[in-house]
């Protein structure tokens, strides 16, 4: 069994988001869509019903723990601002904790006003999947 198959659905959503170099505010939506498609036999042609604000907020602590764990494994990294990545400062442990606890890091708002915290894989992850 490979590392991809060993991931929980939540970890999988985080890792896919990191590979796509998106922001934290896309992770829970990624998970929600994948969960919906799995229940519907893999039919990705239909979008899931939107998450309510309450549903999304209830998932934040779980995903904060998942991201924290994956950072601890050295598989992902988060930065803010996230563009350009190479010029963004590496976050301290305290900054990571505060960022993951902030709902504005997780909620997408097309009108702005939310945090755009970048998410990327690390060389450790890239080396790990290269050996598969």
PDB file of C-alpha atoms in Angstrom:
ATOM      1  CA  UNK A   1       0.000   0.000   0.000  1.00  0.00           C
ATOM      2  CA  UNK A   2       1.365   3.433  -0.939  1.00  0.00           C
ATOM      3  CA  UNK A   3       1.338   6.632   1.056  1.00  0.00           C
ATOM      4  CA  UNK A   4      -1.628   8.021  -0.906  1.00  0.00           C
ATOM      5  CA  UNK A   5      -3.786   5.041   0.063  1.00  0.00           C
ATOM      6  CA  UNK A   6      -2.827   5.423   3.719  1.00  0.00           C
ATOM      7  CA  UNK A   7      -4.091   9.009   3.969  1.00  0.00           C
ATOM      8  CA  UNK A   8      -7.416   9.796   5.577  1.00  0.00           C
ATOM      9  CA  UNK A   9      -9.906  11.672   3.373  1.00  0.00           C
ATOM     10  CA  UNK A  10      -9.025  14.853   5.295  1.00  0.00           C
ATOM     11  CA  UNK A  11      -5.277  14.342   4.799  1.00  0.00           C
ATOM     12  CA  UNK A  12      -5.865  13.552   1.134  1.00  0.00           C
ATOM     13  CA  UNK A  13      -7.751  16.831   0.632  1.00  0.00           C
ATOM     14  CA  UNK A  14      -4.918  18.773   2.294  1.00  0.00           C
ATOM     15  CA  UNK A  15      -2.221  17.050   0.238  1.00  0.00           C
ATOM     16  CA  UNK A  16      -4.095  17.553  -3.048  1.00  0.00           C
ATOM     17  CA  UNK A  17      -4.547  21.230  -2.163  1.00  0.00           C
ATOM     18  CA  UNK A  18      -0.837  21.511  -1.345  1.00  0.00           C
ATOM     19  CA  UNK A  19       0.133  19.880  -4.650  1.00  0.00           C
ATOM     20  CA  UNK A  20      -2.128  22.356  -6.433  1.00  0.00           C
ATOM     21  CA  UNK A  21      -0.420  25.173  -4.481  1.00  0.00           C
ATOM     22  CA  UNK A  22      -3.712  26.628  -3.301  1.00  0.00           C
ATOM     23  CA  UNK A  23      -4.587  28.342  -0.047  1.00  0.00           C
ATOM     24  CA  UNK A  24      -5.935  26.960   3.213  1.00  0.00           C
ATOM     25  CA  UNK A  25      -9.282  28.516   2.370  1.00  0.00           C
ATOM     26  CA  UNK A  26      -9.727  25.887  -0.362  1.00  0.00           C
ATOM     27  CA  UNK A  27      -8.968  22.766   1.708  1.00  0.00           C
ATOM     28  CA  UNK A  28     -12.335  22.187   3.387  1.00  0.00           C
ATOM     29  CA  UNK A  29     -14.180  22.864   0.128  1.00  0.00           C
ATOM     30  CA  UNK A  30     -11.888  20.306  -1.595  1.00  0.00           C
ATOM     31  CA  UNK A  31     -12.745  17.760   1.092  1.00  0.00           C
ATOM     32  CA  UNK A  32     -16.465  18.532   0.828  1.00  0.00           C
ATOM     33  CA  UNK A  33     -16.493  18.105  -2.966  1.00  0.00           C
ATOM     34  CA  UNK A  34     -14.503  14.845  -2.865  1.00  0.00           C
ATOM     35  CA  UNK A  35     -16.783  13.452  -0.148  1.00  0.00           C
ATOM     36  CA  UNK A  36     -19.851  14.346  -2.205  1.00  0.00           C
ATOM     37  CA  UNK A  37     -18.445  12.778  -5.372  1.00  0.00           C
ATOM     38  CA  UNK A  38     -17.488   9.599  -3.523  1.00  0.00           C
ATOM     39  CA  UNK A  39     -21.036   9.198  -2.222  1.00  0.00           C
ATOM     40  CA  UNK A  40     -22.383   9.811  -5.733  1.00  0.00           C
ATOM     41  CA  UNK A  41     -20.300   7.137  -7.430  1.00  0.00           C
ATOM     42  CA  UNK A  42     -17.482   9.408  -8.576  1.00  0.00           C
ATOM     43  CA  UNK A  43     -19.655  11.610 -10.771  1.00  0.00           C
ATOM     44  CA  UNK A  44     -17.729  14.891 -10.731  1.00  0.00           C
ATOM     45  CA  UNK A  45     -20.075  16.584 -13.178  1.00  0.00           C
ATOM     46  CA  UNK A  46     -22.332  17.729 -10.362  1.00  0.00           C
ATOM     47  CA  UNK A  47     -21.219  20.227  -7.753  1.00  0.00           C
ATOM     48  CA  UNK A  48     -22.139  19.525  -4.150  1.00  0.00           C
ATOM     49  CA  UNK A  49     -24.501  21.774  -2.286  1.00  0.00           C
ATOM     50  CA  UNK A  50     -22.525  24.589  -0.673  1.00  0.00           C
ATOM     51  CA  UNK A  51     -21.410  24.225   2.908  1.00  0.00           C
ATOM     52  CA  UNK A  52     -23.187  26.489   5.324  1.00  0.00           C
ATOM     53  CA  UNK A  53     -21.056  28.827   7.379  1.00  0.00           C
ATOM     54  CA  UNK A  54     -21.841  26.754  10.460  1.00  0.00           C
ATOM     55  CA  UNK A  55     -20.877  23.474   8.759  1.00  0.00           C
ATOM     56  CA  UNK A  56     -17.607  24.957   7.599  1.00  0.00           C
ATOM     57  CA  UNK A  57     -16.760  26.409  11.008  1.00  0.00           C
ATOM     58  CA  UNK A  58     -17.438  23.054  12.662  1.00  0.00           C
ATOM     59  CA  UNK A  59     -14.793  21.434  10.416  1.00  0.00           C
ATOM     60  CA  UNK A  60     -12.067  24.028  11.076  1.00  0.00           C
ATOM     61  CA  UNK A  61     -10.653  22.474  14.293  1.00  0.00           C
ATOM     62  CA  UNK A  62     -10.401  19.046  12.652  1.00  0.00           C
ATOM     63  CA  UNK A  63      -8.605  20.435   9.605  1.00  0.00           C
ATOM     64  CA  UNK A  64      -6.363  22.633  11.756  1.00  0.00           C
ATOM     65  CA  UNK A  65      -5.226  19.437  13.511  1.00  0.00           C
ATOM     66  CA  UNK A  66      -4.685  17.642  10.188  1.00  0.00           C
ATOM     67  CA  UNK A  67      -2.623  20.504   8.757  1.00  0.00           C
ATOM     68  CA  UNK A  68      -0.640  20.811  11.978  1.00  0.00           C
ATOM     69  CA  UNK A  69       0.135  17.089  11.871  1.00  0.00           C
ATOM     70  CA  UNK A  70       1.208  17.212   8.210  1.00  0.00           C
ATOM     71  CA  UNK A  71       3.435  20.219   8.932  1.00  0.00           C
ATOM     72  CA  UNK A  72       4.919  18.249  11.841  1.00  0.00           C
ATOM     73  CA  UNK A  73       5.687  15.346   9.487  1.00  0.00           C
ATOM     74  CA  UNK A  74       7.485  17.794   7.229  1.00  0.00           C
ATOM     75  CA  UNK A  75       5.148  17.079   4.303  1.00  0.00           C
ATOM     76  CA  UNK A  76       3.632  20.547   3.867  1.00  0.00           C
ATOM     77  CA  UNK A  77       4.365  24.154   4.658  1.00  0.00           C
ATOM     78  CA  UNK A  78       2.138  27.227   4.942  1.00  0.00           C
ATOM     79  CA  UNK A  79       3.122  30.840   4.321  1.00  0.00           C
ATOM     80  CA  UNK A  80       1.507  34.249   4.346  1.00  0.00           C
ATOM     81  CA  UNK A  81       1.576  36.133   2.102  1.00  0.00           C
ATOM     82  CA  UNK A  82       1.800  33.209  -0.259  1.00  0.00           C
ATOM     83  CA  UNK A  83       2.748  34.979  -3.467  1.00  0.00           C
ATOM     84  CA  UNK A  84       5.540  34.939  -4.410  1.00  0.00           C
ATOM     85  CA  UNK A  85       6.300  31.832  -2.364  1.00  0.00           C
ATOM     86  CA  UNK A  86      10.074  32.164  -2.326  1.00  0.00           C
ATOM     87  CA  UNK A  87       9.830  35.679  -0.921  1.00  0.00           C
ATOM     88  CA  UNK A  88       7.283  34.804   1.780  1.00  0.00           C
ATOM     89  CA  UNK A  89       8.661  34.351   5.280  1.00  0.00           C
ATOM     90  CA  UNK A  90       8.642  30.931   6.893  1.00  0.00           C
ATOM     91  CA  UNK A  91       6.136  30.926   9.758  1.00  0.00           C
ATOM     92  CA  UNK A  92       7.154  30.318  13.340  1.00  0.00           C
ATOM     93  CA  UNK A  93       5.423  27.606  15.381  1.00  0.00           C
ATOM     94  CA  UNK A  94       3.371  30.261  17.153  1.00  0.00           C
ATOM     95  CA  UNK A  95       2.356  31.906  13.859  1.00  0.00           C
ATOM     96  CA  UNK A  96       1.292  28.520  12.500  1.00  0.00           C
ATOM     97  CA  UNK A  97      -0.855  27.820  15.571  1.00  0.00           C
ATOM     98  CA  UNK A  98      -2.489  31.244  15.380  1.00  0.00           C
ATOM     99  CA  UNK A  99      -3.080  30.947  11.635  1.00  0.00           C
ATOM    100  CA  UNK A 100      -4.654  27.500  11.891  1.00  0.00           C
ATOM    101  CA  UNK A 101      -6.936  28.684  14.718  1.00  0.00           C
ATOM    102  CA  UNK A 102      -8.141  31.723  12.745  1.00  0.00           C
ATOM    103  CA  UNK A 103     -11.392  31.016  10.859  1.00  0.00           C
ATOM    104  CA  UNK A 104     -10.434  33.678   8.311  1.00  0.00           C
ATOM    105  CA  UNK A 105      -7.623  31.359   7.185  1.00  0.00           C
ATOM    106  CA  UNK A 106     -10.158  28.697   6.210  1.00  0.00           C
ATOM    107  CA  UNK A 107     -13.140  30.590   4.789  1.00  0.00           C
ATOM    108  CA  UNK A 108     -13.238  31.650   1.170  1.00  0.00           C
ATOM    109  CA  UNK A 109     -14.758  35.054   0.513  1.00  0.00           C
ATOM    110  CA  UNK A 110     -14.906  36.118  -3.117  1.00  0.00           C
ATOM    111  CA  UNK A 111     -15.291  39.725  -2.017  1.00  0.00           C
ATOM    112  CA  UNK A 112     -11.972  39.758  -0.174  1.00  0.00           C
ATOM    113  CA  UNK A 113     -11.333  40.380   3.475  1.00  0.00           C
ATOM    114  CA  UNK A 114     -10.148  36.856   4.267  1.00  0.00           C
ATOM    115  CA  UNK A 115      -6.610  35.603   4.720  1.00  0.00           C
ATOM    116  CA  UNK A 116      -4.783  34.009   1.814  1.00  0.00           C
ATOM    117  CA  UNK A 117      -2.454  31.500   3.468  1.00  0.00           C
ATOM    118  CA  UNK A 118      -0.514  29.492   0.903  1.00  0.00           C
ATOM    119  CA  UNK A 119      -0.085  25.745   1.160  1.00  0.00           C
ATOM    120  CA  UNK A 120       2.638  23.738  -0.576  1.00  0.00           C
ATOM    121  CA  UNK A 121       4.307  20.370  -0.351  1.00  0.00           C
ATOM    122  CA  UNK A 122       7.897  20.106   0.824  1.00  0.00           C
ATOM    123  CA  UNK A 123      10.928  18.298  -0.534  1.00  0.00           C
ATOM    124  CA  UNK A 124      10.287  15.604   2.085  1.00  0.00           C
ATOM    125  CA  UNK A 125       6.866  14.841   0.597  1.00  0.00           C
ATOM    126  CA  UNK A 126       8.143  15.068  -2.951  1.00  0.00           C
ATOM    127  CA  UNK A 127      10.948  12.601  -2.123  1.00  0.00           C
ATOM    128  CA  UNK A 128       8.460  10.287  -0.392  1.00  0.00           C
ATOM    129  CA  UNK A 129       6.105  10.024  -3.348  1.00  0.00           C
ATOM    130  CA  UNK A 130       8.974   9.813  -5.830  1.00  0.00           C
ATOM    131  CA  UNK A 131       9.948   6.475  -4.274  1.00  0.00           C
ATOM    132  CA  UNK A 132       6.535   4.953  -4.868  1.00  0.00           C
TER     133      UNK A 132
END
